[in-house]
PDB file of C-alpha atoms in Angstrom:
ATOM      1  CA  UNK A   1      -0.458  38.855-144.410  1.00 29.00           C
ATOM      2  CA  UNK A   2       1.379  41.768-142.919  1.00 33.00           C
ATOM      3  CA  UNK A   3       1.245  42.695-139.289  1.00 36.00           C
ATOM      4  CA  UNK A   4       0.224  46.127-138.131  1.00 36.00           C
ATOM      5  CA  UNK A   5       3.942  46.832-138.166  1.00 42.00           C
ATOM      6  CA  UNK A   6       4.540  46.321-141.881  1.00 46.00           C
ATOM      7  CA  UNK A   7       8.222  45.414-141.559  1.00 54.00           C
ATOM      8  CA  UNK A   8       7.193  41.787-140.908  1.00 56.00           C
ATOM      9  CA  UNK A   9       5.374  39.374-143.196  1.00 60.00           C
ATOM     10  CA  UNK A  10       3.894  36.360-141.475  1.00 62.00           C
ATOM     11  CA  UNK A  11       4.008  33.350-143.721  1.00 61.00           C
ATOM     12  CA  UNK A  12       1.334  31.040-144.983  1.00 52.00           C
ATOM     13  CA  UNK A  13       3.386  27.876-145.472  1.00 59.00           C
ATOM     14  CA  UNK A  14       6.398  29.110-147.444  1.00 63.00           C
ATOM     15  CA  UNK A  15       8.618  28.235-144.490  1.00 72.00           C
ATOM     16  CA  UNK A  16       8.054  24.559-145.330  1.00 77.00           C
ATOM     17  CA  UNK A  17      10.282  24.954-148.399  1.00 81.00           C
ATOM     18  CA  UNK A  18      13.010  26.495-146.237  1.00 88.00           C
ATOM     19  CA  UNK A  19      12.634  23.614-143.775  1.00 92.00           C
ATOM     20  CA  UNK A  20      14.054  21.182-146.341  1.00 91.00           C
ATOM     21  CA  UNK A  21      17.363  23.081-146.215  1.00 93.00           C
ATOM     22  CA  UNK A  22      17.784  22.027-142.574  1.00 94.00           C
ATOM     23  CA  UNK A  23      16.898  18.312-142.856  1.00 93.00           C
ATOM     24  CA  UNK A  24      20.392  17.239-141.792  1.00 93.00           C
ATOM     25  CA  UNK A  25      20.287  19.377-138.614  1.00 95.00           C
ATOM     26  CA  UNK A  26      17.890  17.754-136.087  1.00 94.00           C
ATOM     27  CA  UNK A  27      17.967  20.622-133.556  1.00 96.00           C
ATOM     28  CA  UNK A  28      17.030  23.076-136.323  1.00 95.00           C
ATOM     29  CA  UNK A  29      14.082  20.969-137.477  1.00 95.00           C
ATOM     30  CA  UNK A  30      12.620  21.142-133.957  1.00 95.00           C
ATOM     31  CA  UNK A  31      12.151  24.892-134.380  1.00 95.00           C
ATOM     32  CA  UNK A  32       9.831  24.328-137.356  1.00 93.00           C
ATOM     33  CA  UNK A  33       7.684  22.022-135.200  1.00 93.00           C
ATOM     34  CA  UNK A  34       7.586  24.288-132.130  1.00 94.00           C
ATOM     35  CA  UNK A  35       3.970  25.508-131.715  1.00 93.00           C
ATOM     36  CA  UNK A  36       5.123  28.606-129.792  1.00 93.00           C
ATOM     37  CA  UNK A  37       7.044  29.938-132.834  1.00 94.00           C
ATOM     38  CA  UNK A  38       5.485  31.802-135.779  1.00 92.00           C
ATOM     39  CA  UNK A  39       7.529  31.856-139.018  1.00 92.00           C
ATOM     40  CA  UNK A  40       7.881  35.271-140.626  1.00 90.00           C
ATOM     41  CA  UNK A  41       9.914  37.145-143.192  1.00 84.00           C
ATOM     42  CA  UNK A  42      11.464  40.495-142.353  1.00 75.00           C
ATOM     43  CA  UNK A  43      11.523  43.205-144.991  1.00 69.00           C
ATOM     44  CA  UNK A  44      15.325  43.102-144.671  1.00 68.00           C
ATOM     45  CA  UNK A  45      15.192  39.685-146.408  1.00 70.00           C
ATOM     46  CA  UNK A  46      13.047  40.827-149.345  1.00 68.00           C
ATOM     47  CA  UNK A  47      15.037  42.259-152.277  1.00 65.00           C
ATOM     48  CA  UNK A  48      13.829  45.669-153.498  1.00 62.00           C
ATOM     49  CA  UNK A  49      11.257  45.426-156.290  1.00 65.00           C
ATOM     50  CA  UNK A  50      12.852  48.256-158.245  1.00 60.00           C
ATOM     51  CA  UNK A  51      16.361  47.865-159.642  1.00 63.00           C
ATOM     52  CA  UNK A  52      17.013  51.498-158.744  1.00 60.00           C
ATOM     53  CA  UNK A  53      16.250  50.957-155.036  1.00 61.00           C
ATOM     54  CA  UNK A  54      19.130  50.362-152.662  1.00 64.00           C
ATOM     55  CA  UNK A  55      16.978  49.622-149.583  1.00 64.00           C
ATOM     56  CA  UNK A  56      17.986  46.526-147.590  1.00 68.00           C
ATOM     57  CA  UNK A  57      20.322  45.235-150.326  1.00 75.00           C
ATOM     58  CA  UNK A  58      23.100  44.073-147.989  1.00 82.00           C
ATOM     59  CA  UNK A  59      20.987  41.464-146.220  1.00 79.00           C
ATOM     60  CA  UNK A  60      18.571  40.634-149.056  1.00 75.00           C
ATOM     61  CA  UNK A  61      21.122  40.405-151.878  1.00 78.00           C
ATOM     62  CA  UNK A  62      24.740  40.341-150.713  1.00 83.00           C
ATOM     63  CA  UNK A  63      24.111  37.894-147.867  1.00 85.00           C
ATOM     64  CA  UNK A  64      21.617  35.755-149.777  1.00 86.00           C
ATOM     65  CA  UNK A  65      23.748  33.485-151.973  1.00 88.00           C
ATOM     66  CA  UNK A  66      24.657  29.780-151.940  1.00 91.00           C
ATOM     67  CA  UNK A  67      28.081  30.722-150.531  1.00 94.00           C
ATOM     68  CA  UNK A  68      26.946  33.204-147.839  1.00 95.00           C
ATOM     69  CA  UNK A  69      23.506  32.488-146.281  1.00 94.00           C
ATOM     70  CA  UNK A  70      21.865  29.803-148.393  1.00 93.00           C
ATOM     71  CA  UNK A  71      18.815  29.412-146.109  1.00 93.00           C
ATOM     72  CA  UNK A  72      17.294  31.785-143.556  1.00 93.00           C
ATOM     73  CA  UNK A  73      14.169  31.291-141.488  1.00 94.00           C
ATOM     74  CA  UNK A  74      12.909  33.836-138.960  1.00 93.00           C
ATOM     75  CA  UNK A  75      10.548  32.999-136.103  1.00 95.00           C
ATOM     76  CA  UNK A  76       8.587  35.146-133.653  1.00 94.00           C
ATOM     77  CA  UNK A  77       7.908  33.895-130.127  1.00 94.00           C
ATOM     78  CA  UNK A  78       5.109  35.529-128.146  1.00 90.00           C
ATOM     79  CA  UNK A  79       5.907  36.826-124.666  1.00 87.00           C
ATOM     80  CA  UNK A  80       5.163  34.814-121.538  1.00 86.00           C
ATOM     81  CA  UNK A  81       4.699  35.970-117.955  1.00 84.00           C
ATOM     82  CA  UNK A  82       8.426  35.466-117.364  1.00 83.00           C
ATOM     83  CA  UNK A  83       9.990  36.274-120.765  1.00 86.00           C
ATOM     84  CA  UNK A  84       9.559  39.051-123.350  1.00 87.00           C
ATOM     85  CA  UNK A  85       8.716  38.307-126.978  1.00 91.00           C
ATOM     86  CA  UNK A  86      11.678  37.020-128.936  1.00 96.00           C
ATOM     87  CA  UNK A  87      12.873  36.867-132.533  1.00 96.00           C
ATOM     88  CA  UNK A  88      14.848  33.826-133.662  1.00 96.00           C
ATOM     89  CA  UNK A  89      16.875  33.394-136.844  1.00 96.00           C
ATOM     90  CA  UNK A  90      17.911  30.023-138.191  1.00 96.00           C
ATOM     91  CA  UNK A  91      20.767  30.497-140.677  1.00 97.00           C
ATOM     92  CA  UNK A  92      22.594  28.069-142.959  1.00 97.00           C
ATOM     93  CA  UNK A  93      26.058  29.531-143.514  1.00 97.00           C
ATOM     94  CA  UNK A  94      28.562  29.041-146.325  1.00 95.00           C
ATOM     95  CA  UNK A  95      32.284  29.730-146.476  1.00 94.00           C
ATOM     96  CA  UNK A  96      31.773  33.033-148.308  1.00 93.00           C
ATOM     97  CA  UNK A  97      31.407  34.639-144.865  1.00 94.00           C
ATOM     98  CA  UNK A  98      34.850  33.671-143.623  1.00 94.00           C
ATOM     99  CA  UNK A  99      37.436  35.851-141.953  1.00 93.00           C
ATOM    100  CA  UNK A 100      39.716  32.973-140.933  1.00 94.00           C
ATOM    101  CA  UNK A 101      39.756  29.464-142.400  1.00 94.00           C
ATOM    102  CA  UNK A 102      36.303  27.898-141.817  1.00 93.00           C
ATOM    103  CA  UNK A 103      35.350  30.681-139.373  1.00 95.00           C
ATOM    104  CA  UNK A 104      32.852  33.475-140.024  1.00 95.00           C
ATOM    105  CA  UNK A 105      34.172  37.039-140.028  1.00 96.00           C
ATOM    106  CA  UNK A 106      33.438  38.968-136.820  1.00 95.00           C
ATOM    107  CA  UNK A 107      31.808  41.735-138.851  1.00 95.00           C
ATOM    108  CA  UNK A 108      29.276  39.241-140.166  1.00 96.00           C
ATOM    109  CA  UNK A 109      28.473  38.151-136.613  1.00 97.00           C
ATOM    110  CA  UNK A 110      27.819  41.811-135.736  1.00 97.00           C
ATOM    111  CA  UNK A 111      25.516  42.211-138.757  1.00 96.00           C
ATOM    112  CA  UNK A 112      23.412  39.243-137.624  1.00 96.00           C
ATOM    113  CA  UNK A 113      23.306  40.588-134.063  1.00 97.00           C
ATOM    114  CA  UNK A 114      22.217  44.032-135.292  1.00 96.00           C
ATOM    115  CA  UNK A 115      19.525  42.529-137.509  1.00 94.00           C
ATOM    116  CA  UNK A 116      18.045  40.095-134.983  1.00 96.00           C
ATOM    117  CA  UNK A 117      17.895  42.666-132.168  1.00 96.00           C
ATOM    118  CA  UNK A 118      16.587  45.249-134.639  1.00 93.00           C
ATOM    119  CA  UNK A 119      13.750  42.974-135.677  1.00 92.00           C
ATOM    120  CA  UNK A 120      12.819  42.297-132.054  1.00 94.00           C
ATOM    121  CA  UNK A 121      12.764  46.052-131.408  1.00 93.00           C
ATOM    122  CA  UNK A 122      10.718  46.695-134.543  1.00 90.00           C
ATOM    123  CA  UNK A 123       7.883  44.512-133.269  1.00 88.00           C
ATOM    124  CA  UNK A 124       7.440  47.031-130.462  1.00 88.00           C
ATOM    125  CA  UNK A 125       8.055  50.368-132.190  1.00 88.00           C
ATOM    126  CA  UNK A 126       5.192  52.636-133.313  1.00 83.00           C
ATOM    127  CA  UNK A 127       3.929  51.348-136.653  1.00 83.00           C
ATOM    128  CA  UNK A 128       4.316  54.707-138.404  1.00 84.00           C
ATOM    129  CA  UNK A 129       7.972  55.090-137.356  1.00 85.00           C
ATOM    130  CA  UNK A 130      11.297  53.470-138.130  1.00 85.00           C
ATOM    131  CA  UNK A 131      14.380  52.672-136.041  1.00 89.00           C
ATOM    132  CA  UNK A 132      18.100  53.146-136.493  1.00 90.00           C
ATOM    133  CA  UNK A 133      20.961  51.568-134.589  1.00 94.00           C
ATOM    134  CA  UNK A 134      22.659  54.073-132.277  1.00 95.00           C
ATOM    135  CA  UNK A 135      24.898  51.639-130.400  1.00 96.00           C
ATOM    136  CA  UNK A 136      25.874  47.983-130.833  1.00 97.00           C
ATOM    137  CA  UNK A 137      28.235  46.014-128.600  1.00 98.00           C
ATOM    138  CA  UNK A 138      29.101  42.399-129.395  1.00 98.00           C
ATOM    139  CA  UNK A 139      31.109  40.050-127.191  1.00 98.00           C
ATOM    140  CA  UNK A 140      32.629  37.174-129.144  1.00 97.00           C
ATOM    141  CA  UNK A 141      32.620  34.045-126.968  1.00 97.00           C
ATOM    142  CA  UNK A 142      33.533  31.274-129.419  1.00 97.00           C
ATOM    143  CA  UNK A 143      34.246  31.108-133.164  1.00 96.00           C
ATOM    144  CA  UNK A 144      31.332  30.695-135.578  1.00 96.00           C
ATOM    145  CA  UNK A 145      32.239  27.754-137.815  1.00 95.00           C
ATOM    146  CA  UNK A 146      31.455  27.605-141.527  1.00 95.00           C
ATOM    147  CA  UNK A 147      29.873  25.934-143.266  1.00 96.00           C
ATOM    148  CA  UNK A 148      27.291  25.383-140.567  1.00 95.00           C
ATOM    149  CA  UNK A 149      23.964  26.289-139.042  1.00 97.00           C
ATOM    150  CA  UNK A 150      23.519  28.906-136.366  1.00 96.00           C
ATOM    151  CA  UNK A 151      20.708  30.256-134.229  1.00 98.00           C
ATOM    152  CA  UNK A 152      20.373  33.966-133.417  1.00 97.00           C
ATOM    153  CA  UNK A 153      18.003  35.345-130.774  1.00 97.00           C
ATOM    154  CA  UNK A 154      16.950  38.927-130.071  1.00 97.00           C
ATOM    155  CA  UNK A 155      14.583  40.623-127.641  1.00 97.00           C
ATOM    156  CA  UNK A 156      13.604  44.065-126.412  1.00 96.00           C
ATOM    157  CA  UNK A 157      14.698  44.831-122.859  1.00 95.00           C
ATOM    158  CA  UNK A 158      13.226  48.284-122.294  1.00 94.00           C
ATOM    159  CA  UNK A 159      11.920  51.490-123.856  1.00 94.00           C
ATOM    160  CA  UNK A 160      12.226  55.120-122.788  1.00 94.00           C
ATOM    161  CA  UNK A 161      10.688  57.653-125.143  1.00 93.00           C
ATOM    162  CA  UNK A 162      12.459  57.292-128.499  1.00 93.00           C
ATOM    163  CA  UNK A 163      15.116  54.915-127.087  1.00 95.00           C
ATOM    164  CA  UNK A 164      14.760  51.136-127.349  1.00 95.00           C
ATOM    165  CA  UNK A 165      17.330  48.777-125.800  1.00 97.00           C
ATOM    166  CA  UNK A 166      17.648  45.176-126.911  1.00 97.00           C
ATOM    167  CA  UNK A 167      19.846  42.155-126.348  1.00 98.00           C
ATOM    168  CA  UNK A 168      20.718  39.107-128.371  1.00 98.00           C
ATOM    169  CA  UNK A 169      22.725  35.912-128.629  1.00 98.00           C
ATOM    170  CA  UNK A 170      24.214  33.822-131.387  1.00 98.00           C
ATOM    171  CA  UNK A 171      24.269  30.109-130.623  1.00 97.00           C
ATOM    172  CA  UNK A 172      25.246  26.834-132.219  1.00 94.00           C
ATOM    173  CA  UNK A 173      21.839  25.274-131.549  1.00 84.00           C
ATOM    174  CA  UNK A 174      23.215  22.958-128.883  1.00 86.00           C
ATOM    175  CA  UNK A 175      22.974  25.656-126.212  1.00 87.00           C
ATOM    176  CA  UNK A 176      26.495  27.051-126.646  1.00 95.00           C
ATOM    177  CA  UNK A 177      26.558  30.852-126.868  1.00 98.00           C
ATOM    178  CA  UNK A 178      29.026  31.934-129.559  1.00 98.00           C
ATOM    179  CA  UNK A 179      28.388  35.667-129.165  1.00 98.00           C
ATOM    180  CA  UNK A 180      26.116  37.946-127.187  1.00 97.00           C
ATOM    181  CA  UNK A 181      25.340  41.586-127.582  1.00 97.00           C
ATOM    182  CA  UNK A 182      23.349  44.627-126.682  1.00 98.00           C
ATOM    183  CA  UNK A 183      22.064  47.478-128.796  1.00 97.00           C
ATOM    184  CA  UNK A 184      20.336  50.812-128.535  1.00 97.00           C
ATOM    185  CA  UNK A 185      17.896  51.790-131.286  1.00 96.00           C
ATOM    186  CA  UNK A 186      16.413  55.240-131.776  1.00 94.00           C
ATOM    187  CA  UNK A 187      12.860  55.659-133.076  1.00 93.00           C
ATOM    188  CA  UNK A 188      12.923  57.988-136.110  1.00 91.00           C
ATOM    189  CA  UNK A 189      10.617  59.153-138.865  1.00 86.00           C
ATOM    190  CA  UNK A 190      10.570  56.752-141.836  1.00 79.00           C
ATOM    191  CA  UNK A 191      13.450  57.325-144.251  1.00 68.00           C
ATOM    192  CA  UNK A 192      12.522  57.784-147.903  1.00 59.00           C
ATOM    193  CA  UNK A 193      14.705  57.753-151.015  1.00 53.00           C
ATOM    194  CA  UNK A 194      15.836  61.228-152.099  1.00 47.00           C
ATOM    195  CA  UNK A 195      13.653  61.096-155.176  1.00 44.00           C
ATOM    196  CA  UNK A 196      10.590  60.955-152.882  1.00 44.00           C
ATOM    197  CA  UNK A 197      11.608  63.891-150.668  1.00 36.00           C
TER     198      UNK A 197
END
């Protein structure tokens, strides 16, 4: 079923198949059992249905291989009185993402940060609009090792008119922050392929 904001598809059990990819990572398995988390799939993870479409191909095709990201599960956490809603990504990484030996390229880390904060922002944007990244700053704290499993978190901090600010972290699942970042997204009209203009 889709939410009122159609960028997100909440799952009906398909996440259980993804769960098997993380059986050797106990901290990751705990996320699947957490009752405060709802599994979902972002449209950025769904390959275009038409071979002529180029929408979302970087994340859904290029970064979705056995050697790049072999398993990806997204979760949505509802807000509490003390914390805003949050998006979490659980990613199983391969060595096809490397910049240095057994270390993910910094550009890849920025892509994940942009995507996780962008998804958190998209839960709060008007449903008939879209968003585009205007600013992204990432601070690299520790190397991201590959192959391995990482946890990304993103949340919306504030909104002012068409501007939406978010923050995020990339962690190793043991509580160590490998990178953190902030981003500004601008609410825009939906973008359509040229053939539809």
